[in-house]
Amino acid sequence: MVTDGAGAGAAMASWSTFSVAVVTVFFLLILPCFSRAQTLSFPFRQPETCGHNQYFDISALSCVRCGANQRRDARGTSCVCIPGFQMIANNGGPDIICKKCPENMKGVTKDGWNCISCPGGLTEEGKCHCPTGHILVERDVNGTVLSQAICKLCDENENSFTVANALGNRCIRCEPTFINTSRSCACSEPNILTGGLCFSSTGDFPPRVISTARYGELGMSFISEWFTKYLQSAAAACWVYANLTSCQALGNMCVMNMNSYDSATFDACRLFQFVFENTAGLRTVHSVSFWRQNLPWLFYGDQLGLAPQVLSATPLPTNFSFKGQTQNTKMKFVAASYDVRGNFIKWQTVEGGVLQLCPDTETRLNAAYSFGTTYQQNCEIPISKILTDFPTPVFYDVYLEYTDENQHQYIWAVPVLNLNLQHNKIFVNKDSNSDKWLLTRRIFLVDALSGRENDLGSQPRLVRIATQISLSIHLVPNTKNGNIYPPLITIAYRDIDIKDPNSQSVKISFSVTYEMNQGDAHVQTDIALGVLGGLAVLSSLLKTAGWKRRIGSPMIDLQTVMKFLVYYAGDLANVFFITTVGTGLYWLIFFKAQKSVSVLLPMPAQENHFVTYVACAFALKALQFLHKLISQITIDIFFIDWERPKGKVLKAVEGEGGVRSAIVPVSIWRTYFVANEWNEIQTVRKINPLFQVLTVLFLLEVVGFKNLALMDSSSSLSRSPPSYIAPYSRILRYAVSTILWLVIGIIQIVFFAVFYERFIEDKIRQFVDLCCMSNENLCSQRGLVPNTEGQTFQIAISDQMRQHYDRIHETLTRKNGPARLLSSSASTFEQSIKAYHTMNKFLGSFIDHVHKEMDYFIKDKLLLERILGVEFMEPMEKSIFYNDEGYSFSSVLYYGNEATLLIYDLLFFCVVDLACQNFILAAFLTYLQQEIFRFIRNTVGQKNLASKTLVDQRFLI
């Protein structure tokens, strides 16, 4: 046995090896053939394209011929026996076996398995046919097949009141309205048969009924098959029998007709109003006067001025808070849902996208009901998908659930503003005056039913879709506990004319907005602008007066007015800047940091005033910046070199054949050196512009400070990717940007002043020291006055000094500049050089007190003079040198205008961001314009320096 087993095993192993080898060879032979010859395509077939004796094979996806004596079934995916043949085998697939019935039993039972003799005729399918009111009996009570079928008449007498059902196989009790109206199962004249119900013609119900679905947006109306079949019967059943589902169905048809009311016709809403008015004797529901017993609550009444009372008369008895132990940020909306026939479906929460047609994750859909989060959702949906997902409309009565102080649960009805509602053919809800609004209650998302004309099973001619749904929350004024008024649902429907559902689409939007009365904030902003604007006028007048005093002009001319306007533009820009920064900080701090809700962010439309103020600040600051820029690149500059000649030298005199002594000229290279240093510090700033831009951008985009500008209650700098990202508030974007920009800028300025200039390099002081060291006579004492350190001064010159200076300056500026010197005649060159040396000699002698009639004295400015920037003492006989320890000459450089430059760059950054909502683009453009203006300042400033100082531009590097 062991040996046999081993042998068997060996044989088995050998056979397996052989099999593997054969299979391997087979695949090696077959696969190349497959790759070369076989294709992966086949004819495209649909079930309806198969022939009468073919069925659609759902596995092979092709048409297959049925067997003998067979034809395809109603679905087209299987075969059935032809009339006169019974089925004797069926294995659940398309393969069946049919056998011909005997001549005396030509009929086939309903299930097709047996032949039977029929008492009457046959149907097209070969089944027995019974007269109207009869039912077909093919088996006895124990299931035995009868040799001959029986047509049994249903008993319509008073004791039974039965009729055949729709399938004709059972007797059922007649519809109650037939029995109540005619005491029989027939609804004969003069009674009215409508919608499968029977009503007496002697009632008070309006005989005229218009079953027209009005589609006002497309300007067309047509007979709706749904309204034709069920409007009159629903209204009659509601009015006569107080049938609850019929009343709901009537209300649904009114809602499908946009709650529109026309007193001249009896359409759905007019019929509903008729029933409502004629049931005044019934009690109200929950003490709501607009909610009649047995009827749905559709309207809030049609009295003028009622809408504002509903929306803002009574706050909700609950409150909301962002933080703390009593945190409450979830709005619990629930809806009572009904089908189109008036059946109550269920209570359901609106979370999960019940009212949102746009698909999204559940987390993002539910974010719409987080209090304080401004929500916006937009999408485009194919019409074919809408028709598939919403074959019949579902209706919702929306409520806000809340808990009172005793922890009892209540619901508050949420009013609806239907923008498509017409009252006597007027779109009253599109009026800006809320007193004219007519509020409603019930809504639906898609109505593809009332748009069907002739057949309820056909494709609708029109479909009505809720394309815009907005939920607005209004905060109670001066609340400290987060109280709100009843929310308002604003809904707009669009009528789509169905042409090709697969190619048509519709845009959908769903939003949640929060509002509060911004009147107080606007008043406070206007007050701040008024007060600060008045101070700006005084400041500008003071600057203009100081400027007039310095130029020695007592007359008020056009130049004076223009100078005042430029000063006022700069001061007014600061006013707008301070106001907008203060406003932005207020909303950022008080909205994001509050516990119990007391303030809500302005809506985008309410931000327009703020954006206008920012634009004004930027425009005025740009004007101030350009004025300073033009002033700096056109300023008069003169370097005084009062160094004395150091002796005489022998100089050959051409044409005289001899030599004579001449004064050694002072070297011009010191002037060139000082001019170069001045040229280098023209655009020196107290901050690094590139570092400023990159740091702010890093904090906004990478660290996440931009998330503070989102219109939600969160103060977190990060957001998880699956969560909903609220839209940005322009005010908060501006606030966050300005705070970061100013903080980084101030830090840089402090670092520059405290550390960099003290321990590394102070270019302004180095320039002053260079000017001192270039004059050897002053190096020993540094200061102009002996035993002092003062090296810089502001000068108020006397009239006599000014006149003398102007005479020399006129000669100097008549024709100057290195470019002219290269091409001018020798006489012009000599005149310019002579004028230059004359001015240098005059100013040097003036500083050395040579001209007693034009002398000067040195003094310190008073504290008030420093604060106001105006000198109180006029230089009558003597000029006045004011000690200037703050290096005020830097005001003609970028260095002395850092505040203006910093604010201008900031406003440029913010204006670009407000326009584009893009911090990266704003940073790039801000740095680009900085470099452009720096290039202009350097280039034109260098040319001006060469022109005014007669220093050849080729020596300025």
PDB file of C-alpha atoms in Angstrom, residues 424-553:
ATOM      1  CA  ASN A 424     -52.997  90.605  -7.763  1.00  0.00           C
ATOM      2  CA  LYS A 425     -50.248  90.261 -10.413  1.00  0.00           C
ATOM      3  CA  ILE A 426     -47.727  92.436  -8.491  1.00  0.00           C
ATOM      4  CA  PHE A 427     -44.406  91.066  -7.195  1.00  0.00           C
ATOM      5  CA  VAL A 428     -44.814  92.648  -3.786  1.00  0.00           C
ATOM      6  CA  ASN A 429     -41.896  90.823  -2.149  1.00  0.00           C
ATOM      7  CA  LYS A 430     -39.398  92.392  -4.547  1.00  0.00           C
ATOM      8  CA  ASP A 431     -40.205  95.828  -3.152  1.00  0.00           C
ATOM      9  CA  SER A 432     -37.511  97.415  -0.990  1.00  0.00           C
ATOM     10  CA  ASN A 433     -40.199  98.554   1.468  1.00  0.00           C
ATOM     11  CA  SER A 434     -40.778  95.698   3.907  1.00  0.00           C
ATOM     12  CA  ASP A 435     -44.218  97.102   4.784  1.00  0.00           C
ATOM     13  CA  LYS A 436     -45.472  95.718   1.470  1.00  0.00           C
ATOM     14  CA  TRP A 437     -44.085  92.236   1.946  1.00  0.00           C
ATOM     15  CA  LEU A 438     -46.336  89.182   2.255  1.00  0.00           C
ATOM     16  CA  LEU A 439     -44.647  86.505   4.347  1.00  0.00           C
ATOM     17  CA  THR A 440     -45.410  82.813   3.872  1.00  0.00           C
ATOM     18  CA  ARG A 441     -44.461  79.546   5.557  1.00  0.00           C
ATOM     19  CA  ARG A 442     -44.145  76.493   3.320  1.00  0.00           C
ATOM     20  CA  ILE A 443     -41.368  75.916   0.775  1.00  0.00           C
ATOM     21  CA  PHE A 444     -40.140  73.258  -1.633  1.00  0.00           C
ATOM     22  CA  LEU A 445     -36.878  72.832  -3.521  1.00  0.00           C
ATOM     23  CA  VAL A 446     -37.894  71.313  -6.871  1.00  0.00           C
ATOM     24  CA  ASP A 447     -41.268  71.000  -8.591  1.00  0.00           C
ATOM     25  CA  ALA A 448     -41.133  68.747 -11.635  1.00  0.00           C
ATOM     26  CA  LEU A 449     -44.758  67.649 -11.241  1.00  0.00           C
ATOM     27  CA  SER A 450     -47.010  70.620 -11.916  1.00  0.00           C
ATOM     28  CA  GLY A 451     -45.035  71.294 -15.090  1.00  0.00           C
ATOM     29  CA  ARG A 452     -46.408  68.172 -16.783  1.00  0.00           C
ATOM     30  CA  GLU A 453     -49.108  68.946 -19.332  1.00  0.00           C
ATOM     31  CA  ASN A 454     -50.913  65.850 -20.581  1.00  0.00           C
ATOM     32  CA  ASP A 455     -49.446  62.848 -18.826  1.00  0.00           C
ATOM     33  CA  LEU A 456     -48.088  62.653 -15.294  1.00  0.00           C
ATOM     34  CA  GLY A 457     -45.675  59.959 -16.432  1.00  0.00           C
ATOM     35  CA  SER A 458     -44.145  62.063 -19.203  1.00  0.00           C
ATOM     36  CA  GLN A 459     -41.203  64.427 -19.019  1.00  0.00           C
ATOM     37  CA  PRO A 460     -42.215  67.816 -17.579  1.00  0.00           C
ATOM     38  CA  ARG A 461     -42.452  70.757 -19.906  1.00  0.00           C
ATOM     39  CA  LEU A 462     -41.249  73.086 -17.170  1.00  0.00           C
ATOM     40  CA  VAL A 463     -39.481  72.538 -13.873  1.00  0.00           C
ATOM     41  CA  ARG A 464     -39.381  75.062 -11.061  1.00  0.00           C
ATOM     42  CA  ILE A 465     -36.233  75.120  -8.911  1.00  0.00           C
ATOM     43  CA  ALA A 466     -35.274  77.092  -5.803  1.00  0.00           C
ATOM     44  CA  THR A 467     -32.091  78.631  -7.209  1.00  0.00           C
ATOM     45  CA  GLN A 468     -31.473  81.085  -4.366  1.00  0.00           C
ATOM     46  CA  ILE A 469     -32.114  80.401  -0.696  1.00  0.00           C
ATOM     47  CA  SER A 470     -30.866  82.847   1.898  1.00  0.00           C
ATOM     48  CA  LEU A 471     -31.269  82.538   5.652  1.00  0.00           C
ATOM     49  CA  SER A 472     -30.833  85.902   7.389  1.00  0.00           C
ATOM     50  CA  ILE A 473     -30.323  86.330  11.138  1.00  0.00           C
ATOM     51  CA  HIS A 474     -30.947  89.760  12.673  1.00  0.00           C
ATOM     52  CA  LEU A 475     -29.419  90.652  16.033  1.00  0.00           C
ATOM     53  CA  VAL A 476     -31.573  92.532  18.548  1.00  0.00           C
ATOM     54  CA  PRO A 477     -30.203  96.099  18.976  1.00  0.00           C
ATOM     55  CA  ASN A 478     -28.200  96.773  22.152  1.00  0.00           C
ATOM     56  CA  THR A 479     -28.390  93.153  23.230  1.00  0.00           C
ATOM     57  CA  LYS A 480     -25.727  91.833  25.578  1.00  0.00           C
ATOM     58  CA  ASN A 481     -26.876  88.220  25.638  1.00  0.00           C
ATOM     59  CA  GLY A 482     -26.962  87.247  21.971  1.00  0.00           C
ATOM     60  CA  ASN A 483     -30.696  87.680  21.401  1.00  0.00           C
ATOM     61  CA  ILE A 484     -31.980  87.526  17.841  1.00  0.00           C
ATOM     62  CA  TYR A 485     -35.221  88.191  16.019  1.00  0.00           C
ATOM     63  CA  PRO A 486     -36.948  85.352  14.131  1.00  0.00           C
ATOM     64  CA  PRO A 487     -34.798  84.239  11.169  1.00  0.00           C
ATOM     65  CA  LEU A 488     -36.066  84.939   7.680  1.00  0.00           C
ATOM     66  CA  ILE A 489     -35.800  82.570   4.710  1.00  0.00           C
ATOM     67  CA  THR A 490     -35.630  84.462   1.425  1.00  0.00           C
ATOM     68  CA  ILE A 491     -36.195  82.192  -1.556  1.00  0.00           C
ATOM     69  CA  ALA A 492     -36.220  82.762  -5.292  1.00  0.00           C
ATOM     70  CA  TYR A 493     -37.395  80.189  -7.825  1.00  0.00           C
ATOM     71  CA  ARG A 494     -36.428  79.858 -11.456  1.00  0.00           C
ATOM     72  CA  ASP A 495     -38.540  78.234 -14.148  1.00  0.00           C
ATOM     73  CA  ILE A 496     -36.598  76.045 -16.573  1.00  0.00           C
ATOM     74  CA  ASP A 497     -38.058  75.286 -20.008  1.00  0.00           C
ATOM     75  CA  ILE A 498     -37.037  71.683 -20.599  1.00  0.00           C
ATOM     76  CA  LYS A 499     -35.408  71.189 -23.992  1.00  0.00           C
ATOM     77  CA  ASP A 500     -32.578  68.705 -23.472  1.00  0.00           C
ATOM     78  CA  PRO A 501     -32.110  67.772 -19.783  1.00  0.00           C
ATOM     79  CA  ASN A 502     -28.703  66.227 -20.439  1.00  0.00           C
ATOM     80  CA  SER A 503     -27.278  69.472 -21.786  1.00  0.00           C
ATOM     81  CA  GLN A 504     -29.133  71.947 -19.578  1.00  0.00           C
ATOM     82  CA  SER A 505     -27.976  73.023 -16.124  1.00  0.00           C
ATOM     83  CA  VAL A 506     -28.939  75.520 -13.460  1.00  0.00           C
ATOM     84  CA  LYS A 507     -26.911  77.585 -10.971  1.00  0.00           C
ATOM     85  CA  ILE A 508     -27.828  77.160  -7.305  1.00  0.00           C
ATOM     86  CA  SER A 509     -26.863  79.238  -4.276  1.00  0.00           C
ATOM     87  CA  PHE A 510     -27.484  78.850  -0.565  1.00  0.00           C
ATOM     88  CA  SER A 511     -26.343  81.442   1.969  1.00  0.00           C
ATOM     89  CA  VAL A 512     -26.651  82.401   5.617  1.00  0.00           C
ATOM     90  CA  THR A 513     -26.121  86.043   6.569  1.00  0.00           C
ATOM     91  CA  TYR A 514     -26.063  87.910   9.857  1.00  0.00           C
ATOM     92  CA  GLU A 515     -27.228  91.467  10.309  1.00  0.00           C
ATOM     93  CA  MET A 516     -27.336  94.087  12.993  1.00  0.00           C
ATOM     94  CA  ASN A 517     -28.322  97.736  13.013  1.00  0.00           C
ATOM     95  CA  GLN A 518     -25.242  99.617  11.841  1.00  0.00           C
ATOM     96  CA  GLY A 519     -26.757 103.044  12.373  1.00  0.00           C
ATOM     97  CA  ASP A 520     -24.899 103.760  15.619  1.00  0.00           C
ATOM     98  CA  ALA A 521     -21.591 102.628  14.131  1.00  0.00           C
ATOM     99  CA  HIS A 522     -22.082 104.912  11.125  1.00  0.00           C
ATOM    100  CA  VAL A 523     -22.933 107.846  13.370  1.00  0.00           C
ATOM    101  CA  GLN A 524     -19.859 107.276  15.520  1.00  0.00           C
ATOM    102  CA  THR A 525     -17.666 106.999  12.425  1.00  0.00           C
ATOM    103  CA  ASP A 526     -19.088 110.217  11.009  1.00  0.00           C
ATOM    104  CA  ILE A 527     -18.504 111.994  14.322  1.00  0.00           C
ATOM    105  CA  ALA A 528     -14.888 110.808  14.399  1.00  0.00           C
ATOM    106  CA  LEU A 529     -14.373 111.945  10.817  1.00  0.00           C
ATOM    107  CA  GLY A 530     -15.952 115.305  11.574  1.00  0.00           C
ATOM    108  CA  VAL A 531     -13.872 116.007  14.680  1.00  0.00           C
ATOM    109  CA  LEU A 532     -10.588 114.750  13.228  1.00  0.00           C
ATOM    110  CA  GLY A 533     -11.344 116.471   9.916  1.00  0.00           C
ATOM    111  CA  GLY A 534     -11.701 119.772  11.754  1.00  0.00           C
ATOM    112  CA  LEU A 535      -8.363 119.222  13.459  1.00  0.00           C
ATOM    113  CA  ALA A 536      -6.883 118.401  10.055  1.00  0.00           C
ATOM    114  CA  VAL A 537      -8.036 121.786   8.747  1.00  0.00           C
ATOM    115  CA  LEU A 538      -6.359 123.563  11.660  1.00  0.00           C
ATOM    116  CA  SER A 539      -3.181 121.562  11.188  1.00  0.00           C
ATOM    117  CA  SER A 540      -3.098 122.344   7.468  1.00  0.00           C
ATOM    118  CA  LEU A 541      -3.687 126.044   8.102  1.00  0.00           C
ATOM    119  CA  LEU A 542      -0.840 126.049  10.607  1.00  0.00           C
ATOM    120  CA  LYS A 543       1.513 124.319   8.149  1.00  0.00           C
ATOM    121  CA  THR A 544       0.524 126.733   5.395  1.00  0.00           C
ATOM    122  CA  ALA A 545       1.110 129.731   7.683  1.00  0.00           C
ATOM    123  CA  GLY A 546       4.540 128.399   8.626  1.00  0.00           C
ATOM    124  CA  TRP A 547       5.399 127.882   4.987  1.00  0.00           C
ATOM    125  CA  LYS A 548       4.259 131.424   4.098  1.00  0.00           C
ATOM    126  CA  ARG A 549       6.352 132.859   6.901  1.00  0.00           C
ATOM    127  CA  ARG A 550       9.444 130.981   5.734  1.00  0.00           C
ATOM    128  CA  ILE A 551       9.187 132.134   2.114  1.00  0.00           C
ATOM    129  CA  GLY A 552       8.506 135.684   3.279  1.00  0.00           C
ATOM    130  CA  SER A 553       5.302 136.096   1.264  1.00  0.00           C
TER     131      SER A 553
END
